[in-house]
């Protein structure tokens, strides 16, 4: 047999083996995709800043959806939070969203950040967010009114924090566009700004404890302090109603010298009104079936109760959630 003949036979054999390998690879790929959820069964959860509670708890919720609702997988997406999250759900970019109740109330009423009523529905009331205004001690800020002339982060654009921050400033008689040097930053950037000395104060609305705020207070120690908010609460309630309530940041949360008076706002889990009722019911049920697992992700999940969960007014409950609550 000539060398040329041998080369031809070897080449043919390689092609044959390669063809068999290619068929097997296709089979293996098919096997790997079998049982995976279809594209329509992937859920996106709009959360918030990466160092906030929304993002942490949203990741836990996504994990439990994959384990607890057959055929579905979910992903937690970092976002600007409340207002943006509602917009994402309305557009169909996200399926589920965390939002502050005041922003959600504005959405269903079609006011302030929203030019028309938005088609959202609630799955559950979750835990309360606490408005956390932190300032460097050298800035001399001891009240919201003291923020005049200071460099202040009012939160990410289109976030629930931004909504509250602007309302706080106005409640203290300040013009957010004239009386403070305002920066619209996410929590990680805000914390870094305080550390770097490029900011005097930040406003944040989040669960307790918020990892980013823990980092700030631990890093700066007595060089940073919380600003009490009881002085502006009456004006907030007068202008915007009982969605704003008195709250307390207990001293053991961030190891502060004393408790701090603040303003609490409920958080809601919302979806588009067009969500399949069976899926909405399954999501609602999951919150309670997997509550212990969510508590391991973040302690704020302990505040989710069967008694308070349906209390989402003025945001209507989704029909699927109504069915679960009975």
PDB file of C-alpha atoms in Angstrom, residues 6-268:
ATOM      1  CA  UNK A   6      -2.517   5.225   3.653  1.00  0.00           C
ATOM      2  CA  UNK A   7      -2.937   8.977   4.032  1.00  0.00           C
ATOM      3  CA  UNK A   8      -6.290   8.880   2.223  1.00  0.00           C
ATOM      4  CA  UNK A   9      -7.572   6.067   4.446  1.00  0.00           C
ATOM      5  CA  UNK A  10      -6.441   7.845   7.607  1.00  0.00           C
ATOM      6  CA  UNK A  11      -8.140  11.025   6.529  1.00  0.00           C
ATOM      7  CA  UNK A  12     -11.374   9.168   5.782  1.00  0.00           C
ATOM      8  CA  UNK A  13     -11.243   7.499   9.179  1.00  0.00           C
ATOM      9  CA  UNK A  14     -10.734  10.842  10.884  1.00  0.00           C
ATOM     10  CA  UNK A  15     -13.738  12.290   9.094  1.00  0.00           C
ATOM     11  CA  UNK A  16     -15.855   9.306  10.102  1.00  0.00           C
ATOM     12  CA  UNK A  17     -14.819   9.538  13.742  1.00  0.00           C
ATOM     13  CA  UNK A  18     -15.241  13.274  13.708  1.00  0.00           C
ATOM     14  CA  UNK A  19     -18.743  12.861  12.301  1.00  0.00           C
ATOM     15  CA  UNK A  20     -19.639  10.389  15.024  1.00  0.00           C
ATOM     16  CA  UNK A  21     -18.235  12.717  17.660  1.00  0.00           C
ATOM     17  CA  UNK A  22     -20.256  15.594  16.262  1.00  0.00           C
ATOM     18  CA  UNK A  23     -23.491  13.588  16.405  1.00  0.00           C
ATOM     19  CA  UNK A  24     -22.780  12.568  19.973  1.00  0.00           C
ATOM     20  CA  UNK A  25     -22.040  16.185  20.949  1.00  0.00           C
ATOM     21  CA  UNK A  26     -25.400  17.202  19.562  1.00  0.00           C
ATOM     22  CA  UNK A  27     -27.051  14.437  21.567  1.00  0.00           C
ATOM     23  CA  UNK A  28     -25.217  15.541  24.701  1.00  0.00           C
ATOM     24  CA  UNK A  29     -26.256  19.156  24.131  1.00  0.00           C
ATOM     25  CA  UNK A  30     -29.843  18.029  23.726  1.00  0.00           C
ATOM     26  CA  UNK A  31     -29.589  16.022  26.934  1.00  0.00           C
ATOM     27  CA  UNK A  32     -28.161  19.018  28.785  1.00  0.00           C
ATOM     28  CA  UNK A  33     -30.980  21.311  27.689  1.00  0.00           C
ATOM     29  CA  UNK A  34     -33.710  18.775  28.370  1.00  0.00           C
ATOM     30  CA  UNK A  35     -35.645  19.705  31.446  1.00  0.00           C
ATOM     31  CA  UNK A  36     -34.454  23.315  31.404  1.00  0.00           C
ATOM     32  CA  UNK A  37     -37.239  25.899  31.544  1.00  0.00           C
ATOM     33  CA  UNK A  38     -38.369  27.404  28.270  1.00  0.00           C
ATOM     34  CA  UNK A  39     -37.481  31.021  27.582  1.00  0.00           C
ATOM     35  CA  UNK A  40     -40.935  32.113  28.740  1.00  0.00           C
ATOM     36  CA  UNK A  41     -40.355  30.463  32.117  1.00  0.00           C
ATOM     37  CA  UNK A  42     -37.398  32.571  33.136  1.00  0.00           C
ATOM     38  CA  UNK A  43     -38.256  35.339  35.553  1.00  0.00           C
ATOM     39  CA  UNK A  44     -36.380  38.580  36.121  1.00  0.00           C
ATOM     40  CA  UNK A  45     -36.531  40.194  39.571  1.00  0.00           C
ATOM     41  CA  UNK A  46     -35.842  43.949  39.695  1.00  0.00           C
ATOM     42  CA  UNK A  47     -34.058  44.697  42.971  1.00  0.00           C
ATOM     43  CA  UNK A  48     -31.774  47.671  43.721  1.00  0.00           C
ATOM     44  CA  UNK A  49     -28.174  48.652  44.510  1.00  0.00           C
ATOM     45  CA  UNK A  50     -25.777  45.756  45.013  1.00  0.00           C
ATOM     46  CA  UNK A  51     -25.095  46.660  48.655  1.00  0.00           C
ATOM     47  CA  UNK A  52     -28.769  47.086  49.539  1.00  0.00           C
ATOM     48  CA  UNK A  53     -31.287  44.665  51.036  1.00  0.00           C
ATOM     49  CA  UNK A  54     -33.411  44.471  47.850  1.00  0.00           C
ATOM     50  CA  UNK A  55     -30.497  42.919  45.974  1.00  0.00           C
ATOM     51  CA  UNK A  56     -29.579  40.501  48.761  1.00  0.00           C
ATOM     52  CA  UNK A  57     -33.145  39.361  49.399  1.00  0.00           C
ATOM     53  CA  UNK A  58     -33.938  39.348  45.676  1.00  0.00           C
ATOM     54  CA  UNK A  59     -31.095  36.905  45.120  1.00  0.00           C
ATOM     55  CA  UNK A  60     -32.521  34.666  47.821  1.00  0.00           C
ATOM     56  CA  UNK A  61     -35.989  34.878  46.287  1.00  0.00           C
ATOM     57  CA  UNK A  62     -34.597  33.973  42.853  1.00  0.00           C
ATOM     58  CA  UNK A  63     -32.905  30.919  44.335  1.00  0.00           C
ATOM     59  CA  UNK A  64     -36.105  29.780  46.055  1.00  0.00           C
ATOM     60  CA  UNK A  65     -38.174  30.251  42.889  1.00  0.00           C
ATOM     61  CA  UNK A  66     -35.806  27.881  41.088  1.00  0.00           C
ATOM     62  CA  UNK A  67     -36.166  25.344  43.880  1.00  0.00           C
ATOM     63  CA  UNK A  68     -39.838  25.791  44.695  1.00  0.00           C
ATOM     64  CA  UNK A  69     -41.796  26.538  41.497  1.00  0.00           C
ATOM     65  CA  UNK A  70     -41.452  23.691  38.965  1.00  0.00           C
ATOM     66  CA  UNK A  71     -40.317  24.763  35.496  1.00  0.00           C
ATOM     67  CA  UNK A  72     -39.185  28.242  36.514  1.00  0.00           C
ATOM     68  CA  UNK A  73     -35.803  29.841  37.060  1.00  0.00           C
ATOM     69  CA  UNK A  74     -35.250  33.418  38.209  1.00  0.00           C
ATOM     70  CA  UNK A  75     -32.485  36.016  38.209  1.00  0.00           C
ATOM     71  CA  UNK A  76     -32.078  39.030  40.488  1.00  0.00           C
ATOM     72  CA  UNK A  77     -31.146  42.156  38.528  1.00  0.00           C
ATOM     73  CA  UNK A  78     -29.326  45.140  40.063  1.00  0.00           C
ATOM     74  CA  UNK A  79     -31.282  48.342  39.349  1.00  0.00           C
ATOM     75  CA  UNK A  80     -31.836  51.887  40.543  1.00  0.00           C
ATOM     76  CA  UNK A  81     -34.722  50.495  42.675  1.00  0.00           C
ATOM     77  CA  UNK A  82     -38.350  51.533  43.249  1.00  0.00           C
ATOM     78  CA  UNK A  83     -39.376  53.905  40.433  1.00  0.00           C
ATOM     79  CA  UNK A  84     -37.153  52.211  37.866  1.00  0.00           C
ATOM     80  CA  UNK A  85     -38.384  48.797  39.031  1.00  0.00           C
ATOM     81  CA  UNK A  86     -42.007  49.761  38.465  1.00  0.00           C
ATOM     82  CA  UNK A  87     -41.139  51.066  35.016  1.00  0.00           C
ATOM     83  CA  UNK A  88     -39.378  47.799  34.201  1.00  0.00           C
ATOM     84  CA  UNK A  89     -42.382  45.708  35.247  1.00  0.00           C
ATOM     85  CA  UNK A  90     -44.756  47.884  33.229  1.00  0.00           C
ATOM     86  CA  UNK A  91     -42.519  47.609  30.118  1.00  0.00           C
ATOM     87  CA  UNK A  92     -42.111  43.869  30.568  1.00  0.00           C
ATOM     88  CA  UNK A  93     -38.340  44.076  31.157  1.00  0.00           C
ATOM     89  CA  UNK A  94     -38.805  42.523  34.611  1.00  0.00           C
ATOM     90  CA  UNK A  95     -41.463  40.148  35.916  1.00  0.00           C
ATOM     91  CA  UNK A  96     -41.255  40.872  39.647  1.00  0.00           C
ATOM     92  CA  UNK A  97     -40.102  44.002  41.459  1.00  0.00           C
ATOM     93  CA  UNK A  98     -39.285  45.277  44.910  1.00  0.00           C
ATOM     94  CA  UNK A  99     -40.589  48.785  45.533  1.00  0.00           C
ATOM     95  CA  UNK A 100     -41.316  51.210  48.310  1.00  0.00           C
ATOM     96  CA  UNK A 101     -45.010  51.660  49.008  1.00  0.00           C
ATOM     97  CA  UNK A 102     -44.908  55.435  48.489  1.00  0.00           C
ATOM     98  CA  UNK A 103     -43.511  55.049  44.956  1.00  0.00           C
ATOM     99  CA  UNK A 104     -46.045  52.293  44.229  1.00  0.00           C
ATOM    100  CA  UNK A 105     -48.869  54.516  45.498  1.00  0.00           C
ATOM    101  CA  UNK A 106     -47.695  57.269  43.148  1.00  0.00           C
ATOM    102  CA  UNK A 107     -47.637  54.727  40.308  1.00  0.00           C
ATOM    103  CA  UNK A 108     -51.236  53.578  40.707  1.00  0.00           C
ATOM    104  CA  UNK A 109     -52.354  57.195  41.095  1.00  0.00           C
ATOM    105  CA  UNK A 110     -50.300  58.369  38.114  1.00  0.00           C
ATOM    106  CA  UNK A 111     -48.613  61.258  39.922  1.00  0.00           C
ATOM    107  CA  UNK A 112     -45.179  62.720  40.658  1.00  0.00           C
ATOM    108  CA  UNK A 113     -42.739  60.300  38.955  1.00  0.00           C
ATOM    109  CA  UNK A 114     -45.548  58.826  36.839  1.00  0.00           C
ATOM    110  CA  UNK A 115     -47.593  60.688  34.228  1.00  0.00           C
ATOM    111  CA  UNK A 116     -50.441  58.143  34.189  1.00  0.00           C
ATOM    112  CA  UNK A 117     -51.740  55.253  36.342  1.00  0.00           C
ATOM    113  CA  UNK A 118     -49.477  52.225  35.997  1.00  0.00           C
ATOM    114  CA  UNK A 119     -50.778  48.632  35.531  1.00  0.00           C
ATOM    115  CA  UNK A 120     -49.104  47.085  38.566  1.00  0.00           C
ATOM    116  CA  UNK A 121     -50.485  44.729  41.179  1.00  0.00           C
ATOM    117  CA  UNK A 122     -49.094  43.658  44.532  1.00  0.00           C
ATOM    118  CA  UNK A 123     -48.109  40.168  45.601  1.00  0.00           C
ATOM    119  CA  UNK A 124     -47.365  41.068  49.209  1.00  0.00           C
ATOM    120  CA  UNK A 125     -46.334  43.689  51.686  1.00  0.00           C
ATOM    121  CA  UNK A 126     -42.871  42.666  52.851  1.00  0.00           C
ATOM    122  CA  UNK A 127     -40.797  44.425  55.509  1.00  0.00           C
ATOM    123  CA  UNK A 128     -40.374  48.105  56.326  1.00  0.00           C
ATOM    124  CA  UNK A 129     -37.653  50.298  54.888  1.00  0.00           C
ATOM    125  CA  UNK A 130     -36.021  52.754  57.261  1.00  0.00           C
ATOM    126  CA  UNK A 131     -34.835  56.134  56.031  1.00  0.00           C
ATOM    127  CA  UNK A 132     -31.190  56.385  57.004  1.00  0.00           C
ATOM    128  CA  UNK A 133     -29.554  59.815  56.783  1.00  0.00           C
ATOM    129  CA  UNK A 134     -25.882  59.590  57.677  1.00  0.00           C
ATOM    130  CA  UNK A 135     -23.456  62.510  57.863  1.00  0.00           C
ATOM    131  CA  UNK A 136     -19.855  63.081  58.834  1.00  0.00           C
ATOM    132  CA  UNK A 137     -19.567  64.481  62.341  1.00  0.00           C
ATOM    133  CA  UNK A 138     -17.240  67.234  61.126  1.00  0.00           C
ATOM    134  CA  UNK A 139     -20.033  68.539  58.856  1.00  0.00           C
ATOM    135  CA  UNK A 140     -22.039  69.563  61.923  1.00  0.00           C
ATOM    136  CA  UNK A 141     -25.251  68.136  60.463  1.00  0.00           C
ATOM    137  CA  UNK A 142     -27.648  67.237  63.286  1.00  0.00           C
ATOM    138  CA  UNK A 143     -30.984  67.795  61.526  1.00  0.00           C
ATOM    139  CA  UNK A 144     -32.308  67.715  57.972  1.00  0.00           C
ATOM    140  CA  UNK A 145     -32.356  71.530  57.961  1.00  0.00           C
ATOM    141  CA  UNK A 146     -28.600  71.462  58.672  1.00  0.00           C
ATOM    142  CA  UNK A 147     -28.051  69.923  55.223  1.00  0.00           C
ATOM    143  CA  UNK A 148     -28.323  73.406  53.738  1.00  0.00           C
ATOM    144  CA  UNK A 149     -25.142  74.204  51.853  1.00  0.00           C
ATOM    145  CA  UNK A 150     -23.858  70.623  52.190  1.00  0.00           C
ATOM    146  CA  UNK A 151     -22.867  67.996  49.608  1.00  0.00           C
ATOM    147  CA  UNK A 152     -25.601  65.369  49.775  1.00  0.00           C
ATOM    148  CA  UNK A 153     -26.239  62.123  47.899  1.00  0.00           C
ATOM    149  CA  UNK A 154     -29.977  61.696  47.374  1.00  0.00           C
ATOM    150  CA  UNK A 155     -29.764  58.181  45.933  1.00  0.00           C
ATOM    151  CA  UNK A 156     -29.841  56.624  42.484  1.00  0.00           C
ATOM    152  CA  UNK A 157     -31.950  58.356  39.818  1.00  0.00           C
ATOM    153  CA  UNK A 158     -35.499  56.950  39.725  1.00  0.00           C
ATOM    154  CA  UNK A 159     -35.101  55.224  43.079  1.00  0.00           C
ATOM    155  CA  UNK A 160     -37.408  55.199  46.071  1.00  0.00           C
ATOM    156  CA  UNK A 161     -34.542  56.710  48.059  1.00  0.00           C
ATOM    157  CA  UNK A 162     -34.490  59.705  45.722  1.00  0.00           C
ATOM    158  CA  UNK A 163     -38.239  60.217  46.130  1.00  0.00           C
ATOM    159  CA  UNK A 164     -37.944  60.206  49.919  1.00  0.00           C
ATOM    160  CA  UNK A 165     -34.771  62.317  49.971  1.00  0.00           C
ATOM    161  CA  UNK A 166     -36.332  65.133  47.955  1.00  0.00           C
ATOM    162  CA  UNK A 167     -39.450  65.046  50.124  1.00  0.00           C
ATOM    163  CA  UNK A 168     -37.334  65.151  53.294  1.00  0.00           C
ATOM    164  CA  UNK A 169     -35.491  68.228  52.100  1.00  0.00           C
ATOM    165  CA  UNK A 170     -38.703  70.019  51.170  1.00  0.00           C
ATOM    166  CA  UNK A 171     -40.284  69.048  54.501  1.00  0.00           C
ATOM    167  CA  UNK A 172     -37.362  70.800  56.212  1.00  0.00           C
ATOM    168  CA  UNK A 173     -37.959  73.928  54.141  1.00  0.00           C
ATOM    169  CA  UNK A 174     -35.055  73.353  51.742  1.00  0.00           C
ATOM    170  CA  UNK A 175     -35.028  73.536  47.946  1.00  0.00           C
ATOM    171  CA  UNK A 176     -33.261  70.365  46.723  1.00  0.00           C
ATOM    172  CA  UNK A 177     -31.966  72.167  43.635  1.00  0.00           C
ATOM    173  CA  UNK A 178     -30.748  75.347  45.336  1.00  0.00           C
ATOM    174  CA  UNK A 179     -30.040  74.759  49.003  1.00  0.00           C
ATOM    175  CA  UNK A 180     -27.851  71.646  48.755  1.00  0.00           C
ATOM    176  CA  UNK A 181     -25.184  70.395  46.380  1.00  0.00           C
ATOM    177  CA  UNK A 182     -27.096  67.326  45.312  1.00  0.00           C
ATOM    178  CA  UNK A 183     -25.548  64.204  43.802  1.00  0.00           C
ATOM    179  CA  UNK A 184     -27.654  61.304  42.500  1.00  0.00           C
ATOM    180  CA  UNK A 185     -25.525  58.329  43.474  1.00  0.00           C
ATOM    181  CA  UNK A 186     -26.133  54.691  44.260  1.00  0.00           C
ATOM    182  CA  UNK A 187     -25.372  53.419  47.736  1.00  0.00           C
ATOM    183  CA  UNK A 188     -21.878  52.037  47.000  1.00  0.00           C
ATOM    184  CA  UNK A 189     -20.817  55.357  45.446  1.00  0.00           C
ATOM    185  CA  UNK A 190     -22.465  57.334  48.244  1.00  0.00           C
ATOM    186  CA  UNK A 191     -20.645  55.381  50.942  1.00  0.00           C
ATOM    187  CA  UNK A 192     -17.360  55.807  49.121  1.00  0.00           C
ATOM    188  CA  UNK A 193     -18.018  59.536  48.773  1.00  0.00           C
ATOM    189  CA  UNK A 194     -18.479  59.878  52.529  1.00  0.00           C
ATOM    190  CA  UNK A 195     -15.258  57.941  53.120  1.00  0.00           C
ATOM    191  CA  UNK A 196     -13.334  60.007  50.562  1.00  0.00           C
ATOM    192  CA  UNK A 197     -14.607  63.314  51.908  1.00  0.00           C
ATOM    193  CA  UNK A 198     -16.384  64.288  48.670  1.00  0.00           C
ATOM    194  CA  UNK A 199     -19.787  64.089  50.388  1.00  0.00           C
ATOM    195  CA  UNK A 200     -21.016  65.456  53.695  1.00  0.00           C
ATOM    196  CA  UNK A 201     -24.117  63.287  53.952  1.00  0.00           C
ATOM    197  CA  UNK A 202     -26.173  60.608  52.242  1.00  0.00           C
ATOM    198  CA  UNK A 203     -29.808  59.569  52.282  1.00  0.00           C
ATOM    199  CA  UNK A 204     -30.701  55.888  52.033  1.00  0.00           C
ATOM    200  CA  UNK A 205     -33.946  53.978  52.373  1.00  0.00           C
ATOM    201  CA  UNK A 206     -33.439  50.309  53.153  1.00  0.00           C
ATOM    202  CA  UNK A 207     -33.991  47.394  55.470  1.00  0.00           C
ATOM    203  CA  UNK A 208     -32.039  46.888  58.677  1.00  0.00           C
ATOM    204  CA  UNK A 209     -29.212  46.335  58.595  1.00  0.00           C
ATOM    205  CA  UNK A 210     -28.216  47.524  55.118  1.00  0.00           C
ATOM    206  CA  UNK A 211     -24.781  46.056  54.271  1.00  0.00           C
ATOM    207  CA  UNK A 212     -23.487  49.287  52.720  1.00  0.00           C
ATOM    208  CA  UNK A 213     -24.475  51.354  55.765  1.00  0.00           C
ATOM    209  CA  UNK A 214     -22.917  48.764  58.060  1.00  0.00           C
ATOM    210  CA  UNK A 215     -19.694  49.190  56.093  1.00  0.00           C
ATOM    211  CA  UNK A 216     -19.862  52.979  56.444  1.00  0.00           C
ATOM    212  CA  UNK A 217     -20.531  53.056  60.175  1.00  0.00           C
ATOM    213  CA  UNK A 218     -17.950  50.361  60.895  1.00  0.00           C
ATOM    214  CA  UNK A 219     -15.281  52.061  58.798  1.00  0.00           C
ATOM    215  CA  UNK A 220     -15.785  55.592  60.114  1.00  0.00           C
ATOM    216  CA  UNK A 221     -16.833  54.850  63.677  1.00  0.00           C
ATOM    217  CA  UNK A 222     -17.476  58.077  65.586  1.00  0.00           C
ATOM    218  CA  UNK A 223     -16.618  60.143  62.492  1.00  0.00           C
ATOM    219  CA  UNK A 224     -20.117  59.457  61.125  1.00  0.00           C
ATOM    220  CA  UNK A 225     -23.544  59.674  62.732  1.00  0.00           C
ATOM    221  CA  UNK A 226     -27.215  59.291  61.858  1.00  0.00           C
ATOM    222  CA  UNK A 227     -29.469  62.341  61.588  1.00  0.00           C
ATOM    223  CA  UNK A 228     -32.779  62.006  63.517  1.00  0.00           C
ATOM    224  CA  UNK A 229     -35.894  62.520  61.386  1.00  0.00           C
ATOM    225  CA  UNK A 230     -38.695  62.960  63.917  1.00  0.00           C
ATOM    226  CA  UNK A 231     -38.638  66.719  63.296  1.00  0.00           C
ATOM    227  CA  UNK A 232     -39.724  66.396  59.650  1.00  0.00           C
ATOM    228  CA  UNK A 233     -42.183  63.495  60.041  1.00  0.00           C
ATOM    229  CA  UNK A 234     -45.278  65.658  60.701  1.00  0.00           C
ATOM    230  CA  UNK A 235     -44.685  67.639  57.494  1.00  0.00           C
ATOM    231  CA  UNK A 236     -44.124  64.417  55.521  1.00  0.00           C
ATOM    232  CA  UNK A 237     -47.380  62.930  56.810  1.00  0.00           C
ATOM    233  CA  UNK A 238     -49.297  66.143  56.213  1.00  0.00           C
ATOM    234  CA  UNK A 239     -48.160  66.328  52.608  1.00  0.00           C
ATOM    235  CA  UNK A 240     -48.070  62.636  51.651  1.00  0.00           C
ATOM    236  CA  UNK A 241     -50.229  60.731  54.127  1.00  0.00           C
ATOM    237  CA  UNK A 242     -49.770  57.824  56.545  1.00  0.00           C
ATOM    238  CA  UNK A 243     -47.516  55.830  54.182  1.00  0.00           C
ATOM    239  CA  UNK A 244     -44.760  57.544  56.206  1.00  0.00           C
ATOM    240  CA  UNK A 245     -44.662  56.351  59.811  1.00  0.00           C
ATOM    241  CA  UNK A 246     -42.415  56.845  62.825  1.00  0.00           C
ATOM    242  CA  UNK A 247     -39.620  54.316  63.065  1.00  0.00           C
ATOM    243  CA  UNK A 248     -36.516  53.606  65.117  1.00  0.00           C
ATOM    244  CA  UNK A 249     -33.049  52.418  64.212  1.00  0.00           C
ATOM    245  CA  UNK A 250     -32.147  50.518  67.363  1.00  0.00           C
ATOM    246  CA  UNK A 251     -28.635  51.143  68.658  1.00  0.00           C
ATOM    247  CA  UNK A 252     -27.643  47.488  68.303  1.00  0.00           C
ATOM    248  CA  UNK A 253     -28.280  47.498  64.519  1.00  0.00           C
ATOM    249  CA  UNK A 254     -25.203  49.562  63.667  1.00  0.00           C
ATOM    250  CA  UNK A 255     -23.631  49.717  67.151  1.00  0.00           C
ATOM    251  CA  UNK A 256     -24.526  53.406  67.585  1.00  0.00           C
ATOM    252  CA  UNK A 257     -24.425  55.179  70.976  1.00  0.00           C
ATOM    253  CA  UNK A 258     -28.234  55.450  71.104  1.00  0.00           C
ATOM    254  CA  UNK A 259     -31.418  54.652  69.189  1.00  0.00           C
ATOM    255  CA  UNK A 260     -32.164  56.984  66.276  1.00  0.00           C
ATOM    256  CA  UNK A 261     -35.656  58.237  65.352  1.00  0.00           C
ATOM    257  CA  UNK A 262     -36.433  57.805  61.681  1.00  0.00           C
ATOM    258  CA  UNK A 263     -39.208  57.347  59.118  1.00  0.00           C
ATOM    259  CA  UNK A 264     -40.428  53.902  58.061  1.00  0.00           C
ATOM    260  CA  UNK A 265     -42.076  52.991  54.754  1.00  0.00           C
ATOM    261  CA  UNK A 266     -43.396  49.525  53.822  1.00  0.00           C
ATOM    262  CA  UNK A 267     -41.916  47.566  50.924  1.00  0.00           C
ATOM    263  CA  UNK A 268     -44.065  45.761  48.390  1.00  0.00           C
TER     264      UNK A 268
END
